Structure formats: structure tokens, C-alpha cells
Coordinates of C-alpha atoms and ligand atoms in Angstrom, one line a residue:
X1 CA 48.2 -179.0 -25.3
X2 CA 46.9 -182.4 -25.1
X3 CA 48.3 -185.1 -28.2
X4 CA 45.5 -185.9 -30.7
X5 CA 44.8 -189.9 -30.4
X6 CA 46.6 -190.3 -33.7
X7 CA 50.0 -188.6 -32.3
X8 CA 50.8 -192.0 -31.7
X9 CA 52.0 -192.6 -35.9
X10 CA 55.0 -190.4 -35.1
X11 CA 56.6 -193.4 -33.4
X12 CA 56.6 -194.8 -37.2
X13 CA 58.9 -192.9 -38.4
X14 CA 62.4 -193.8 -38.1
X15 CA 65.5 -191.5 -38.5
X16 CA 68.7 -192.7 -39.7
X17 CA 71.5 -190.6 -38.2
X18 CA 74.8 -190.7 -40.1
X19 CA 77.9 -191.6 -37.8
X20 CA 79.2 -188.9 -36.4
X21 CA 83.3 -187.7 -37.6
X22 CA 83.0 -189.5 -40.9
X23 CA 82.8 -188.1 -44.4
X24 CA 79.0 -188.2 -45.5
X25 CA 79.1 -188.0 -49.5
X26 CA 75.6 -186.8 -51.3
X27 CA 75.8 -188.3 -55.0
X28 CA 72.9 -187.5 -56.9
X29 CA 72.8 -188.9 -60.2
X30 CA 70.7 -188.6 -63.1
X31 CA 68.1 -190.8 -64.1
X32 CA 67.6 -191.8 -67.6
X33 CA 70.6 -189.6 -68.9
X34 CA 70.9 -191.9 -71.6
X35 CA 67.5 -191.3 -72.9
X36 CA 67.6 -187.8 -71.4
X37 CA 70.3 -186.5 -73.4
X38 CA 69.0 -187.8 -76.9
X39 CA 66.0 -186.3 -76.5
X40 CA 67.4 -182.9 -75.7
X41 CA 70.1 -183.8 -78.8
X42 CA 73.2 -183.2 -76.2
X43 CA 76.8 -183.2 -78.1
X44 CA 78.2 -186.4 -77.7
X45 CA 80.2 -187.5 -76.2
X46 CA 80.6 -184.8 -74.4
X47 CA 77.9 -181.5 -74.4
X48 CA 79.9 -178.5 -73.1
X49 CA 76.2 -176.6 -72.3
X50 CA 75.1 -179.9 -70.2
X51 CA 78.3 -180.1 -68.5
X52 CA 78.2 -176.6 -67.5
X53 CA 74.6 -176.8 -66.1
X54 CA 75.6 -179.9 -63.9
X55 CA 78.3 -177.4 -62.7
X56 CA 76.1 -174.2 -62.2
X57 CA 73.7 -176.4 -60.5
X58 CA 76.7 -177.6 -57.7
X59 CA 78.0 -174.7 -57.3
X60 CA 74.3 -173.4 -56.0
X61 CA 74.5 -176.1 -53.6
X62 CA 77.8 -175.4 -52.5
X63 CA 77.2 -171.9 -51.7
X64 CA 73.5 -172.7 -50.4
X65 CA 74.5 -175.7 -48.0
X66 CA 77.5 -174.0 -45.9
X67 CA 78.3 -177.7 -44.8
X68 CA 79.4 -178.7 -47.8
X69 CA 82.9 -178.4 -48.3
X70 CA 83.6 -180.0 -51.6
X71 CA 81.8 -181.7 -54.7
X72 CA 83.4 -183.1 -57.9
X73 CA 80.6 -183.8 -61.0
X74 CA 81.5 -185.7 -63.9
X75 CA 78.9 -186.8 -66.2
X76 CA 75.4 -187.1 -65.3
X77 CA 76.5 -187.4 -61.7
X78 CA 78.0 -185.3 -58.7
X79 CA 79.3 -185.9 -55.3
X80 CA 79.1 -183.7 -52.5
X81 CA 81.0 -183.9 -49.4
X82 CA 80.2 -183.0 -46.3
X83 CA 82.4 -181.4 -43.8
X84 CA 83.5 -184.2 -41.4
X85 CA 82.0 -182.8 -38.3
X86 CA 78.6 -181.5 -40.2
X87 CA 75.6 -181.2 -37.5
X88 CA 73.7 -180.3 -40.3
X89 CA 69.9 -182.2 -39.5
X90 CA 71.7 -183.9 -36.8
X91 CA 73.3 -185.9 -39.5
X92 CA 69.9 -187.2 -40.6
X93 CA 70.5 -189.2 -43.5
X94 CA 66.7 -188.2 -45.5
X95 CA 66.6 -185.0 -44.6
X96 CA 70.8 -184.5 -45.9
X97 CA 69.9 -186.5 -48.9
X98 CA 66.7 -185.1 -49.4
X99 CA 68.0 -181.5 -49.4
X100 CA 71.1 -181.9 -51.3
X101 CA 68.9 -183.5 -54.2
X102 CA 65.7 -181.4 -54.3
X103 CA 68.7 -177.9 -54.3
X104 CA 70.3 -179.5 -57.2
X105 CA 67.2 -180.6 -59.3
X106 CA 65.7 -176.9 -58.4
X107 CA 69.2 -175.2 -59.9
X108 CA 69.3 -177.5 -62.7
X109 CA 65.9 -176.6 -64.1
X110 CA 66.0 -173.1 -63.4
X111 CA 69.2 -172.4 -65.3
X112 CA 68.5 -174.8 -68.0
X113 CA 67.4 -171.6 -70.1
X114 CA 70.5 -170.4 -69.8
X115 CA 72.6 -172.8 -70.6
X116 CA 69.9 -174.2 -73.4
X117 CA 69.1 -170.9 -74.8
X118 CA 66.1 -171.1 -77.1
X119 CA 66.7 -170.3 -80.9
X120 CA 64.5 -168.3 -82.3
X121 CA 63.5 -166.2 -79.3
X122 CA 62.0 -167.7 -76.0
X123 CA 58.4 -169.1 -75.9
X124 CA 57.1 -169.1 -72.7
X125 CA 59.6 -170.4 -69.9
X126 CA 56.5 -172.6 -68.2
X127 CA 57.0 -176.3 -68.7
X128 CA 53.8 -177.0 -69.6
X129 CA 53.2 -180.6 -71.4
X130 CA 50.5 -179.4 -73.5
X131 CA 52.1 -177.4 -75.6
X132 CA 52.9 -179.4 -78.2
X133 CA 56.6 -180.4 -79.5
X134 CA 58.9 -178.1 -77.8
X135 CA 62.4 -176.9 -79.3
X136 CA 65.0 -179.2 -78.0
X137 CA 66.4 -176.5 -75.9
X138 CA 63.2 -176.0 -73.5
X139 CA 62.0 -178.6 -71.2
X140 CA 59.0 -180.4 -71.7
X141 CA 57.1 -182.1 -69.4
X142 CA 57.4 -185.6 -70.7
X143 CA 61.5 -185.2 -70.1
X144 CA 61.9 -183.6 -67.3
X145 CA 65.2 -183.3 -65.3
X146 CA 65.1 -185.6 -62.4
X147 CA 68.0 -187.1 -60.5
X148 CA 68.6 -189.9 -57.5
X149 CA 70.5 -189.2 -54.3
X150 CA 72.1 -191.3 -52.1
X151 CA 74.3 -190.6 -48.8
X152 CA 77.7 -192.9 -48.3
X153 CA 79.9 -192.4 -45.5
X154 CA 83.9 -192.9 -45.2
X155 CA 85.1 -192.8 -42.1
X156 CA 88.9 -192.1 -42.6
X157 CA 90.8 -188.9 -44.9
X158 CA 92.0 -191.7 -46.9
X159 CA 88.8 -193.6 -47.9
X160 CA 87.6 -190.2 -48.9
X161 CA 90.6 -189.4 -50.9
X162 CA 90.0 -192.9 -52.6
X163 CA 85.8 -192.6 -53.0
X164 CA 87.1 -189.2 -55.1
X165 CA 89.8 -190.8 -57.4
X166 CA 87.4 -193.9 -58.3
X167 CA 85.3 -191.3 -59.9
X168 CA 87.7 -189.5 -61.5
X169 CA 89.5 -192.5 -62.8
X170 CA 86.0 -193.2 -64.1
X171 CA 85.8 -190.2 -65.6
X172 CA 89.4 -190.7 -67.5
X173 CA 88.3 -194.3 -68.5
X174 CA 84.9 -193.6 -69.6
X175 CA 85.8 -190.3 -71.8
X176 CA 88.5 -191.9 -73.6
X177 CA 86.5 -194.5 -74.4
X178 CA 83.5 -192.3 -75.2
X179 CA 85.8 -189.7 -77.5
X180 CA 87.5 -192.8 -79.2
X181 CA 83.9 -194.4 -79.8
X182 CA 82.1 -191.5 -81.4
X183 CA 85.2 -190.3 -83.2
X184 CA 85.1 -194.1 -84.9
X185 CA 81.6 -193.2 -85.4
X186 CA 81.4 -189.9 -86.4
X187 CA 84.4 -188.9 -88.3
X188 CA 85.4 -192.7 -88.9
X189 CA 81.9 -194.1 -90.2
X190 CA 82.0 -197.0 -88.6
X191 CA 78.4 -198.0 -87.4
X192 CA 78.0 -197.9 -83.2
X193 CA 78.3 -201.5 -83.4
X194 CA 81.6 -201.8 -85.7
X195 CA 82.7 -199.0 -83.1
X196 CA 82.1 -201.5 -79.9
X197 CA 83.6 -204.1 -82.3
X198 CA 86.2 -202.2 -83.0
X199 CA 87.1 -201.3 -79.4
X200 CA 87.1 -204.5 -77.8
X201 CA 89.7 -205.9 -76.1
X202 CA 91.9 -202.3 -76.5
X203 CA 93.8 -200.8 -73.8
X204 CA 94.2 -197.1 -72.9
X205 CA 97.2 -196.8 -74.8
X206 CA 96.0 -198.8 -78.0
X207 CA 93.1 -196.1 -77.8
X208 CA 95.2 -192.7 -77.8
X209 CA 97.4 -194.6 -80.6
X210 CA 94.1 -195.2 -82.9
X211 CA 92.9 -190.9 -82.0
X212 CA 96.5 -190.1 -82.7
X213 CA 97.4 -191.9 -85.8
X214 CA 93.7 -192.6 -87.6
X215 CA 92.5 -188.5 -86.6
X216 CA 95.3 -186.5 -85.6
X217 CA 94.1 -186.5 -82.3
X218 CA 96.6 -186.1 -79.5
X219 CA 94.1 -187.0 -76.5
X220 CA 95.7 -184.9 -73.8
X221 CA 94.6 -181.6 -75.6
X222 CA 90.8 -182.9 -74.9
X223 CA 89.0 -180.3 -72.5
X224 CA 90.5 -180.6 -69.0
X225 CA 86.3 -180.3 -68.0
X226 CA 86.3 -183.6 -70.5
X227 CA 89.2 -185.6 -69.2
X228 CA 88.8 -184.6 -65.2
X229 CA 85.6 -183.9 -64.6
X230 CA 84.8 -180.7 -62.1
X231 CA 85.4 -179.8 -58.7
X232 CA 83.8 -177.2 -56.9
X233 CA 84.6 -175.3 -53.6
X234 CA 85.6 -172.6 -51.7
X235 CA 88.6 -170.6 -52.8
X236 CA 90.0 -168.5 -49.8
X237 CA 93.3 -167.7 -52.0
X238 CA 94.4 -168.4 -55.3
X239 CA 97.6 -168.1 -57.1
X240 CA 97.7 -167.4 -60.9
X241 CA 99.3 -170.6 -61.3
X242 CA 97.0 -172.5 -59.1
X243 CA 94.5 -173.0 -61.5
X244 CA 96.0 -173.9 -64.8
X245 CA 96.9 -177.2 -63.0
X246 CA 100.2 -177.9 -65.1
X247 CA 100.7 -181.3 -63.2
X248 CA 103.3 -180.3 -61.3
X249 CA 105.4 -183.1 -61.5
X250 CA 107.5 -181.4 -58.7
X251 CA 105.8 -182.4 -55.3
X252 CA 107.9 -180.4 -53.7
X253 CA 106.5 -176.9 -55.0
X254 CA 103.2 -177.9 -52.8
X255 CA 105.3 -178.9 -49.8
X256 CA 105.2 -175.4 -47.9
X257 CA 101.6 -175.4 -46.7
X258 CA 100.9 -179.0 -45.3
X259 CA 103.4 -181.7 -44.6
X260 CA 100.7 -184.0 -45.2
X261 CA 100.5 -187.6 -45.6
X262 CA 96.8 -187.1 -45.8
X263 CA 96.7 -191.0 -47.6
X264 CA 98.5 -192.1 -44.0
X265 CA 95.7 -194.4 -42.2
X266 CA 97.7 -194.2 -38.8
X267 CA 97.9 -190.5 -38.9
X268 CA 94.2 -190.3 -40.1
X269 CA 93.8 -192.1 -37.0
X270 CA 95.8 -190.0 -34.5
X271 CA 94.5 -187.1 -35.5
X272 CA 90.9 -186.6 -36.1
X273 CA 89.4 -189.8 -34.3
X274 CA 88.4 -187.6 -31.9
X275 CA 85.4 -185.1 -32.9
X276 CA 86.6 -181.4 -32.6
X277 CA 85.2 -179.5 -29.9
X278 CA 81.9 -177.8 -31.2
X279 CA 82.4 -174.1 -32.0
X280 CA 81.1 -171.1 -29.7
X281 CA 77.9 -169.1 -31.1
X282 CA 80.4 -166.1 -32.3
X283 CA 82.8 -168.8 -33.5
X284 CA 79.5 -170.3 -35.8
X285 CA 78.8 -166.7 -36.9
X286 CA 82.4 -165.8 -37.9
X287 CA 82.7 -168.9 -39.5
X288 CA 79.0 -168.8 -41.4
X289 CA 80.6 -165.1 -42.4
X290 CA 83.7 -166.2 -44.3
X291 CA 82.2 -169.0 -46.0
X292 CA 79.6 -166.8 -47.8
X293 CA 82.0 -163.8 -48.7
X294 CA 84.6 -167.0 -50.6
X295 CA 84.4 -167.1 -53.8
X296 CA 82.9 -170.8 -54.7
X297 CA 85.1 -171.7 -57.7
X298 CA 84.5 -174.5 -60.4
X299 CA 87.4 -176.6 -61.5
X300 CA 89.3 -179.2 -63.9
X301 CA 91.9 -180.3 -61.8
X302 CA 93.5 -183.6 -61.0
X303 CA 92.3 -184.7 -57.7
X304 CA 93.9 -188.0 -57.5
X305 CA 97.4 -186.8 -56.5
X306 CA 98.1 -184.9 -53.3
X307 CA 99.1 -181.3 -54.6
X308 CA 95.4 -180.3 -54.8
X309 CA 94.7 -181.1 -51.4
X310 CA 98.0 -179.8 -50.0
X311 CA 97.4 -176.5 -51.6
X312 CA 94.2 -176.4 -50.2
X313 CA 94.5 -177.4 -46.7
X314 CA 91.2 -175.5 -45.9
X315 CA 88.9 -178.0 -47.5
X316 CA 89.6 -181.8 -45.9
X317 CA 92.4 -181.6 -43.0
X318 CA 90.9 -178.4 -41.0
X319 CA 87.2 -179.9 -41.3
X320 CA 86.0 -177.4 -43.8
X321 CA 86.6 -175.0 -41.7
X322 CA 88.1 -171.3 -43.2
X323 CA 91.8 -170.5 -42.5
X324 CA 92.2 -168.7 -39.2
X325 CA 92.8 -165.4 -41.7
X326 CA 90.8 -166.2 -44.5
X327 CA 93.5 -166.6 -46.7
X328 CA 96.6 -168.8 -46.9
X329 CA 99.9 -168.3 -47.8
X330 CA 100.9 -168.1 -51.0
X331 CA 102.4 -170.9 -52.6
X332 CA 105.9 -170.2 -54.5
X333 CA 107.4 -172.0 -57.1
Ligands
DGT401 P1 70.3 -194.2 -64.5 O1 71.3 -193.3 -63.9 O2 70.4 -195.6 -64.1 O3 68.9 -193.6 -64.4 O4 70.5 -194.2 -66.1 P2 71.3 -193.2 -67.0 O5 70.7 -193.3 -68.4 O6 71.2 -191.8 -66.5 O7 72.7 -193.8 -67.1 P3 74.1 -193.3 -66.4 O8 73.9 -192.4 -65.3 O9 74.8 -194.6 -66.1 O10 74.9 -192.6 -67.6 C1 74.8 -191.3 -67.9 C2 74.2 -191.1 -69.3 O11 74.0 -189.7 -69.6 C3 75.0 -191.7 -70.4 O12 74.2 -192.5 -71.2 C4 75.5 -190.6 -71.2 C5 74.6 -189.4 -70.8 N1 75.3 -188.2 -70.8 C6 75.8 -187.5 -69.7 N2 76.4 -186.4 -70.1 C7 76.4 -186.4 -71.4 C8 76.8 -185.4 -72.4 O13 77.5 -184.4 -72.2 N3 76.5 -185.7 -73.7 C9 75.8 -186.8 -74.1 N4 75.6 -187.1 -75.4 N5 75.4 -187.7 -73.2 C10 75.6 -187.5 -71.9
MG402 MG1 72.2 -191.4 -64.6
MG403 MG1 75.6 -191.5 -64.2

């Protein structure tokens, strides 16, 4: 068929393709939280129903976007990464970015009901602007929801590793400073601005003291969700004592499944500069299979030390890619 004379406009539009074997994180974040989560009166510091929304909402993009092998939320925000050899939209950056916000914001609003449940029982579930004041609990049209997105890539194990432990040290530094803040506030009386006042200048330590001694606080029994943020991802195997993440001091339990360094550059290097082979059409299928029958799992762990990752060998070092079995051995401590 012959191209209309205004074909030509195509040649506007320009494609950014991602590089290829390097992490691609999606981080969509909201925008206005602040003003966001008065309006909706969230808990603060922290609002358990919010928090569990964010994490509804990434886990629907985990198990919607097969590609995406790992995410970790904290806050208003959450990062999802990308397998390392994704050929998802031939690594086009819009259409990746695009996609991972547009799923999120969709999930978000659709299971706000449930996570906002209306007291008395539900009006309408339209968002509909006319409709004068709503309850805090349903959306209104003037607040809606929305969130940014944008697309970083790391091109080493390492620099991945690192992008995830800035957040969740942000996470640590922000909630301790949030819990200390509003405890001051809201249990202490000081104003917000006696509060600042009050914090300035203190270190980490000089803020457990002031929970411990002034409240009877003992910061490390704060919600794991709270302190760590959440991880979501594909769990092929668990162990009973996987999951209540008892900070294994002893980095030897983990030792059976990887001998990692996963944090060494040189052996970042030596093994995955070059791209893995791309997989067969049965390989794709088998693989596409075992990735929808695991169970996506949402977590509180510590992220920043290696046992995660070594007991879970599956989600960086094999490229996202499903043990061979579908499961893994288990680990015994
Ligand atoms: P932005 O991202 O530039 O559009 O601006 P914001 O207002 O979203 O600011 P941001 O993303 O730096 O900070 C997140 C805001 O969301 C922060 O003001 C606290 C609020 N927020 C997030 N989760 C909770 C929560 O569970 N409870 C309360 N009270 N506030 C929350
Ligand atoms: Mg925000
Ligand atoms: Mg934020």
C-alpha cells in the first residue's frame, strides 16, 4: 500500500533504547504524596493501609510484567528491576517506563477500596468529581492517585546491589527520623517546629536514646514493613525460617547455595559482560510457564547484606531466570 504524504512525521519520533546487559530500574514515585496523604488523613508517619496498597499495586506488576525480576517500595516510591537481559520493547526506554507506570497507577486505584474501605457502607465506587465532599477513604477527583516514572540503568551486579541499599538506607534514616518526629509531636506535644528544633543536629543513636528513654520505645520493635521497606519477587522455594529474616549474623548459614561475591566488580566483569545466548521458542515458553505458576511474595527483609541474595540466587546472578528445577535446595541451618 502506498505511504500517505504525511508518513513522513514518523521520522520524528525518536526511540531511546536502553543499553543492552545492564540493570534497567523503573522507579515510579508519587507525586504530591505530601499533600496526597493529608488529604486522605493517612497515619503518620507511617499508614499501614497506604503502605500495603503501594505493595498490592507491585506485586500486580510483578506478576503482570514477567521481565521484572525484583522491586523494593518504601514510601511513596518503588523500584522495579528489570532482568538484565530483558528484550522487553527492545529495551525501549518510553514504552518500559510508560508501561511499568500506567500498571502501577491502574493497580493502585483499583484496589484503593480495598485497602480504604468506606465506613459506613460504599457509595458508588465511580470517581466522579461532582459528587460533592467524599469520605476520606474514596477517591475524588480533585486528588487523584498519580505517580512519575523514570528508567535508570546500572551496568554492573554491584551498582545494582548499591542503587537498592541507598534506598533502603533511606528508608532506615527517614523512618527513624519520621517515628522520632511525630512521636515528639504526638505523644510529646511539642509543636512540628519544636519537633524540627528539637531534632537538629541529632544522630541515629541520640534518636533511639530520646524513643527509648522519653517513650519507652525500643526502636527495633517498629514494623519490619516500617524500618525496611518491601521487597517483592518471585519465590521458587521457601524455608520456614527464610522469611522471619532474624539477621543472621552467621554468614555462613547462607554459604551452601552461591559462593558469591556478588559485590566483586572483577567477577561481575568476568562473568556476565557477555549477553547470554537468547533462549529457544520452547526454552521462552517453559520459562514464561514457571514464572506465572511462582508465588510472587511481598517482603520486609534486609537487602543491604548478601544473605538475601545468596538465598535467592534465582533473582540477580542467573538473570531472573527460574532454577533449572523450579526450586532450590533448601537451606540448613
Ligand atoms: P513529589 O514526589 O515531588 O511529587 O512530592 P511528594 O509530596 O510526593 O514528596 P516525596 O515523594 O518526596 O515524599 C513522599 C510524601 O508522601 C511525604 O510527604 C510523606 C508522604 N507519605 C508517604 N507514605 C506515607 C504514609 O504512610 N503516611 C503519611 N502520613 N505520609 C506518607
Ligand atoms: Mg512523591
Ligand atoms: Mg517519594
Amino acid at each position: 500500500m502506498a505511504n500517505s504524504k504525511y508518513e513522513y512525521v514518523r521520522l520524528f519520533e525518536q526511540d531511546q533504547t536502553l543499553l543492552p546487559n545492564t540493570w534497567i530500574v523503573v522507579r515510579v514515585d508519587g507525586r504530591g504524596f505530601h499533600k496526597l496523604s493529608n488529604h486522605y488523613e493517612f497515619a503518620k508517619p507511617n499508614d499501614r493501609r497506604a503502605l500495603d496498597l503501594m505493595n498490592a499495586a507491585a506485586s500486580h506488576v510483578v506478576r503482570s510484567i514477567a521481565d521484572v525480576c525484583f522491586a523494593y517500595g518504601v514510601s511513596d516510591e518503588y523500584s522495579f528491576v528489570f532482568e538484565r537481559n530483558t528484550q522487553m520493547f527492545e529495551r525501549r526506554r518510553d514504552k518500559l517506563v510508560s508501561t511499568v507506570v500506567s500498571t502501577f497507577t491502574a493497580a493502585y486505584v483499583l484496589l484503593w477500596p480495598q485497602h480504604f474501605p468506606s465506613t459506613p457502607p460504599s457509595p458508588p465506587t465511580s470517581v466522579n468529581a461532582d459528587a460533592g465532599p467524599a469520605p476520606a477513604s474514596h477517591l475524588d477527583a480533585s486528588h487523584l492517585p498519580t505517580f512519575d516514572g523514570r528508567a535508570v540503568v546500572y551496568p554492573t551486579t554491584a551498582n545494582l546491589r548499591d542503587y537498592l541499599s541507598w534506598r533502603q538506607v533511606d528508608c532506615h534514616i527517614n523512618n527513624l527520623y519520621n517515628t522520632t518526629f511525630w512521636t515528639l509531636v504526638l505523644r510529646g506535644g511539642l509543636s512540628q517546629t519544636g519537633a524540627e528544633e528539637h531534632l537538629k543536629g541529632t544522630v541515629s543513636s541520640d534518636k533511639n536514646e530520646m524513643l527509648f528513654s522519653r517513650f519507652g520505645i525500643n526502636y527495633n520493635n517498629e514494623p519490619d514493613m516500617y524500618r525496611k521497606g518491601s521487597c517483592v519477587f518471585r519465590e521458587y522455594e521457601t524455608t520456614a525460617h527464610d522469611d522471619d529474616d532474624k539477621e543472621r549474623s552467621n554468614a555462613a548459614a547462607a554459604a551452601p547455595l552461591m559462593s558469591q561475591p556478588a559485590r566483586d566488580d572483577n567477577e561481575e566483569t568476568r562473568s556476565s559482560d557477555v549477553p547470554e545466548p537468547p533462549l529457544s521458542k520452547t526454552q521462552q515458553e517453559k520459562q514464561r510457564k514457571a514464572k506465572a505458576k511462582a508465588q510472587v511474595v511481598v517482603r520486609h527483609l534486609d537487602i543491604i547484606k548478601d544473605d538475601f541474595w545468596n538465598r535467592r540466587p534465582w533473582i540477580l546472578l542467573s538473570g531472573g531466570r527460574p532454577p533449572p528445577n523450579k526450586s532450590v535446595s533448601v537451606i540448613q541451618s
